[in-house]
mmCIF file of C-alpha atoms in Angstrom:
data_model
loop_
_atom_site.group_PDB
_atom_site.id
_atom_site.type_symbol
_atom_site.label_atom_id
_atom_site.label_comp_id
_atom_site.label_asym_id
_atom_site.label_seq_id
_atom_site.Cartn_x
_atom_site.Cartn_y
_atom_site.Cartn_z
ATOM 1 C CA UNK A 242 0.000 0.000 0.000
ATOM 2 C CA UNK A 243 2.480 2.097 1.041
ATOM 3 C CA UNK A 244 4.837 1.567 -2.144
ATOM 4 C CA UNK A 245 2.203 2.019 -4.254
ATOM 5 C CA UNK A 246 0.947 5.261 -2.893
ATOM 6 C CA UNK A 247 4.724 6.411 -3.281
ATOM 7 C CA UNK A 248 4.790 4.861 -6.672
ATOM 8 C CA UNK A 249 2.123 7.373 -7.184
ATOM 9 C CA UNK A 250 -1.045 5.477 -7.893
ATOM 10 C CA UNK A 251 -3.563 7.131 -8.812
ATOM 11 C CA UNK A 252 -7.725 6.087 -7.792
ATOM 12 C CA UNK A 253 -5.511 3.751 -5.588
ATOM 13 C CA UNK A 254 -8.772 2.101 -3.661
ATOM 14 C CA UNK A 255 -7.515 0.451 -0.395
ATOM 15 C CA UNK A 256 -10.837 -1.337 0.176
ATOM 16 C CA UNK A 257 -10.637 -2.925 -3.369
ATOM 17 C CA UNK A 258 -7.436 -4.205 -2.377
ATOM 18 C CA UNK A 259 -8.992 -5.612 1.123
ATOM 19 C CA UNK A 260 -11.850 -7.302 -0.692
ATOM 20 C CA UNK A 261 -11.925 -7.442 -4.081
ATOM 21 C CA UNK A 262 -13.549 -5.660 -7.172
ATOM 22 C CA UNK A 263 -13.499 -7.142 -10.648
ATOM 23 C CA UNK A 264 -13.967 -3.344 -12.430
ATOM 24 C CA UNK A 265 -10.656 -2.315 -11.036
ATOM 25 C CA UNK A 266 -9.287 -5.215 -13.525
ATOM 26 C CA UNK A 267 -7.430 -3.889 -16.441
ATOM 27 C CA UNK A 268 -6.168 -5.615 -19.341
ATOM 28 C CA UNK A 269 -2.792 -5.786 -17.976
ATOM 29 C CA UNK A 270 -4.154 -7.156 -15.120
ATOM 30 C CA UNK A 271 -5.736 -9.659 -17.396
ATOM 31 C CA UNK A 272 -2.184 -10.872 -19.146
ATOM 32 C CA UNK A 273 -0.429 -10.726 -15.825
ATOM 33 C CA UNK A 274 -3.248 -13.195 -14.416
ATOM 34 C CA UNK A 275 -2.870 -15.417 -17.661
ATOM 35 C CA UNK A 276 0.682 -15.594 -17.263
ATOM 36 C CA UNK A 277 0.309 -16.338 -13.707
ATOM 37 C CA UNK A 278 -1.462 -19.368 -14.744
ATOM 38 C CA UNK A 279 0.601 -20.855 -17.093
ATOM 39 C CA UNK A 280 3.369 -20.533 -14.538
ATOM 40 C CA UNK A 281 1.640 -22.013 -11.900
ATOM 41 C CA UNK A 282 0.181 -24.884 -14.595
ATOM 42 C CA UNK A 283 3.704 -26.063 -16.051
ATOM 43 C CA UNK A 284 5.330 -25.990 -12.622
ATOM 44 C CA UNK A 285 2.029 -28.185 -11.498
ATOM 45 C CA UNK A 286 2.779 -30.221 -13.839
ATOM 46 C CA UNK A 287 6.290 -30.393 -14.135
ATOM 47 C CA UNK A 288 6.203 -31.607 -10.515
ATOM 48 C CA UNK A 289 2.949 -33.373 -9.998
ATOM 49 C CA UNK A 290 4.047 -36.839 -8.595
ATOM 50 C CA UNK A 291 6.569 -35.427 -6.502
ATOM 51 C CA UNK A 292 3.382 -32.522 -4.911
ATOM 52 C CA UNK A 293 1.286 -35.771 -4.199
ATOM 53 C CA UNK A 294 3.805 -37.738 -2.699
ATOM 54 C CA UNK A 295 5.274 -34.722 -0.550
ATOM 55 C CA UNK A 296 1.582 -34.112 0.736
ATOM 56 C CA UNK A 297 1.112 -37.450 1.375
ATOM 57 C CA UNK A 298 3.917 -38.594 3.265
ATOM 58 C CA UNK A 299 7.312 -36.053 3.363
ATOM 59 C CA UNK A 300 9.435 -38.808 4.681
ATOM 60 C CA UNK A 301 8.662 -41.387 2.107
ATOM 61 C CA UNK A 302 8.989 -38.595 -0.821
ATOM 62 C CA UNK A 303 12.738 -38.167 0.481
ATOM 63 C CA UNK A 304 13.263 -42.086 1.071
ATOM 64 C CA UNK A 305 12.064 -42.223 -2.745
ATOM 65 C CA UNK A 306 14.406 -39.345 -3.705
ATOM 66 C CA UNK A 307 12.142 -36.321 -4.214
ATOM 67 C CA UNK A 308 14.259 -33.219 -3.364
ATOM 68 C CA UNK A 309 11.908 -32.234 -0.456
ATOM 69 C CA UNK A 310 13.437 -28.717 -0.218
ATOM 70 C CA UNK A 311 13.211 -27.774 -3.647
ATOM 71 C CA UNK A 312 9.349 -29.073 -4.244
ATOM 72 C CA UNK A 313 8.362 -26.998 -0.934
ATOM 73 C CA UNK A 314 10.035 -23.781 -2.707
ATOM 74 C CA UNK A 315 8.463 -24.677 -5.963
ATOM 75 C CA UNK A 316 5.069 -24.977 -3.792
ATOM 76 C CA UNK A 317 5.533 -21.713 -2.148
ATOM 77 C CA UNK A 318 6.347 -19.839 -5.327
ATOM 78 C CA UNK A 319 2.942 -21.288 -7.055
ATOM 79 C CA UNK A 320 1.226 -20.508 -3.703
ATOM 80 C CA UNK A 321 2.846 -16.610 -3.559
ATOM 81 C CA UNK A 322 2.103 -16.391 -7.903
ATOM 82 C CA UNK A 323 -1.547 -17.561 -7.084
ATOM 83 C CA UNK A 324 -2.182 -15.098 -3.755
ATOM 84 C CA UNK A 325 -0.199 -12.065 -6.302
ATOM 85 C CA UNK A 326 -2.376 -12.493 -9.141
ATOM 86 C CA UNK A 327 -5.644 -12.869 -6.720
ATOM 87 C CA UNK A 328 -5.517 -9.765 -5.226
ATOM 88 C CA UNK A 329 -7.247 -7.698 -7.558
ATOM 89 C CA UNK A 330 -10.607 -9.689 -7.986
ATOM 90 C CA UNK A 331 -10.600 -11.876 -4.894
ATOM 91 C CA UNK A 332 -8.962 -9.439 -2.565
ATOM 92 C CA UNK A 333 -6.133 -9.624 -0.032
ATOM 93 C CA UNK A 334 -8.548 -10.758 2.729
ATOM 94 C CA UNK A 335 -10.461 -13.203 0.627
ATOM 95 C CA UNK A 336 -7.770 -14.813 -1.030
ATOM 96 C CA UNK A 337 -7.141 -17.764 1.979
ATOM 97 C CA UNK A 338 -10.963 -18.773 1.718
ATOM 98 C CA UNK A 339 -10.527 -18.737 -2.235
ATOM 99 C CA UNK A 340 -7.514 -21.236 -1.712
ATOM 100 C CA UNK A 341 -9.484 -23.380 0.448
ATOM 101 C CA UNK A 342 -13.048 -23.560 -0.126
ATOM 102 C CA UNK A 343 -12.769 -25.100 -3.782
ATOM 103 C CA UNK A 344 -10.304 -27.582 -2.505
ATOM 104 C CA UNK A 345 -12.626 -29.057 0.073
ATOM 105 C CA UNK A 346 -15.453 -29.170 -1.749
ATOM 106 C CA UNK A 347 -13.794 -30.897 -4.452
ATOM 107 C CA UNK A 348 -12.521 -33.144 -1.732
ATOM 108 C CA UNK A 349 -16.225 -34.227 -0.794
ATOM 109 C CA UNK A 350 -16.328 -36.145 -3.992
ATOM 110 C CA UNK A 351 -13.016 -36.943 -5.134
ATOM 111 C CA UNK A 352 -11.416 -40.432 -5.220
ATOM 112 C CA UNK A 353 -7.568 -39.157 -6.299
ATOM 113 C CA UNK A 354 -5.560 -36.291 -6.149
ATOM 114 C CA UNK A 355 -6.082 -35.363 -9.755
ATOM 115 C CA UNK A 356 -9.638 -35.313 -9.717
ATOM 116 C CA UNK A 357 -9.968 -33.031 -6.887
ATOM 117 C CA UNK A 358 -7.750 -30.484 -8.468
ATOM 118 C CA UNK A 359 -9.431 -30.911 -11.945
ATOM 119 C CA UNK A 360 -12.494 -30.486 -9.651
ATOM 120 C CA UNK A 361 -11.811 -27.599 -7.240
ATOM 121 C CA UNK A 362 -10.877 -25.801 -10.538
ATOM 122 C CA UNK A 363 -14.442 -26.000 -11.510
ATOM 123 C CA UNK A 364 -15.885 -25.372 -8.434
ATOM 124 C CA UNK A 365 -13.584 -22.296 -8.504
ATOM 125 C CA UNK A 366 -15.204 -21.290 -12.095
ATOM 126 C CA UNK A 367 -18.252 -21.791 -11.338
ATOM 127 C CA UNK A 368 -18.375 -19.683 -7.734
ATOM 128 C CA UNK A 369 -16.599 -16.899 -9.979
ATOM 129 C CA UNK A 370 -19.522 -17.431 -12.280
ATOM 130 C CA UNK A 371 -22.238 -17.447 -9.585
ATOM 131 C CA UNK A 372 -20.471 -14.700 -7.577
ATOM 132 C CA UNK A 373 -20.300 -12.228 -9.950
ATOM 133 C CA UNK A 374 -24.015 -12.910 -11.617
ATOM 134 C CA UNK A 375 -24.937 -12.473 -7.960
ATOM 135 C CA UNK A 376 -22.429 -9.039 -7.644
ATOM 136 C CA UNK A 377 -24.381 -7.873 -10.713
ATOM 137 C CA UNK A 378 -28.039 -8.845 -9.282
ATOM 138 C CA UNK A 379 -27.824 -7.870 -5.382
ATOM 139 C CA UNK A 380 -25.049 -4.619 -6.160
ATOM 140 C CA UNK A 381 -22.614 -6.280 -3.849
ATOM 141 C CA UNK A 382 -18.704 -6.179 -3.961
ATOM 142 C CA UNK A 383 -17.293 -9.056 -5.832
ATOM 143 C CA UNK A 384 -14.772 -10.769 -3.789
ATOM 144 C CA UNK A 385 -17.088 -11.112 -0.859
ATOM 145 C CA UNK A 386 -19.901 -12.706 -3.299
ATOM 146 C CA UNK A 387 -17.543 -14.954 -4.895
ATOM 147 C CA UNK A 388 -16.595 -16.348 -1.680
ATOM 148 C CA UNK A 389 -20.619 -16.903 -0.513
ATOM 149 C CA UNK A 390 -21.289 -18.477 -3.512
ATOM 150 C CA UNK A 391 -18.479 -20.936 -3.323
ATOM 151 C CA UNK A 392 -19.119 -21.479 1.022
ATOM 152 C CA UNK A 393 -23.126 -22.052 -0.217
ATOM 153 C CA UNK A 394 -21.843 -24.981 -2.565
ATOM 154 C CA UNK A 395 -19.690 -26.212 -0.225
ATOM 155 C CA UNK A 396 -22.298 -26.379 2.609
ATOM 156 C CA UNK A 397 -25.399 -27.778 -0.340
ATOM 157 C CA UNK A 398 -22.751 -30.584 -1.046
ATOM 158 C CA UNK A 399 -21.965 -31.920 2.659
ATOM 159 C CA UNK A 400 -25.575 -31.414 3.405
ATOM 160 C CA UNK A 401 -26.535 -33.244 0.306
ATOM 161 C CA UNK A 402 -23.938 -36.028 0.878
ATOM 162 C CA UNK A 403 -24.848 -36.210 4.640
ATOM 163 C CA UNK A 404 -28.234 -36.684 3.770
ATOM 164 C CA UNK A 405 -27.470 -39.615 1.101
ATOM 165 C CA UNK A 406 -24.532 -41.025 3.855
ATOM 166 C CA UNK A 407 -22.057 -40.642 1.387
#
């Protein structure tokens, strides 16, 4: 905040930063996001097997020879690319439920790794979808309605699921 005031940004909108707002997105924003993605995406990857077997177990990823140290940086760098590149729509406060919420309710259903992140990516889509029709209908700020619409299909699912005794 304090760089970019000095950096002299103009309309700088600290609250937009806090929680989000999808018209502050300019086409730069846009490519930077892109690339952001196709970072994160080849490194994903690039490293899948040794991701799954360092969440799994970190001991048995080093007994099989997976440089522990150097798949936690390359998980930290995705991680701070992903949290950089949220900001802007999801918001700085937002971004940790974004991370998470997808991810777990992918997890309801999912049998392997790869299908619940194939799976939280489209829960992801979708609650950008839902949030923003619902931004649009109820005048409410983005990030926060993205967020409610992915916490209401989390919660529909479990219910849904507890009710079935899945």
């Amino acid at each position: 905040v304090i760089a970019m005031s000095l950096g002299g940004a103009t309309g700088f909108n600290l609250e937009s930063y806090l929680f989000g707002d999808i018209l502050t997105v300019s086409t730069a924003d846009l490519w930077l996001i892109a690339a952001g993605g196709v970072v994160v995406l080849a490194l994903l990857v690039w490293h899948w097997q040794s991701l799954v077997l360092m969440t799994v177990n970190r001991e048995l990823a080093i007994a099989e020879g997976v440089p522990a140290a150097r798949i936690e940086a390359v998980l930290m760098l995705m991680l701070a690319i992903v949290v950089a590149v949220s900001i802007r729509v999801v918001g700085v406060l937002l971004i940790t439920s974004m991370l998470i919420i997808p991810a777990a309710t992918a997890r309801l259903w999912s049998r392997t790794p790869q299908a619940m992140a194939v799976g939280a990516v489209g829960v992801g889509m979708l609650a950008v979808v839902l949030g923003l029709t619902m931004s649009m209908q109820l005048d409410t700020p983005s990030g926060p309605s993205i967020i409610s619409a992915a916490a209401v299909m989390f919660f529909s699912l479990s219910l849904v699921l507890a009710h079935r005794g899945d």
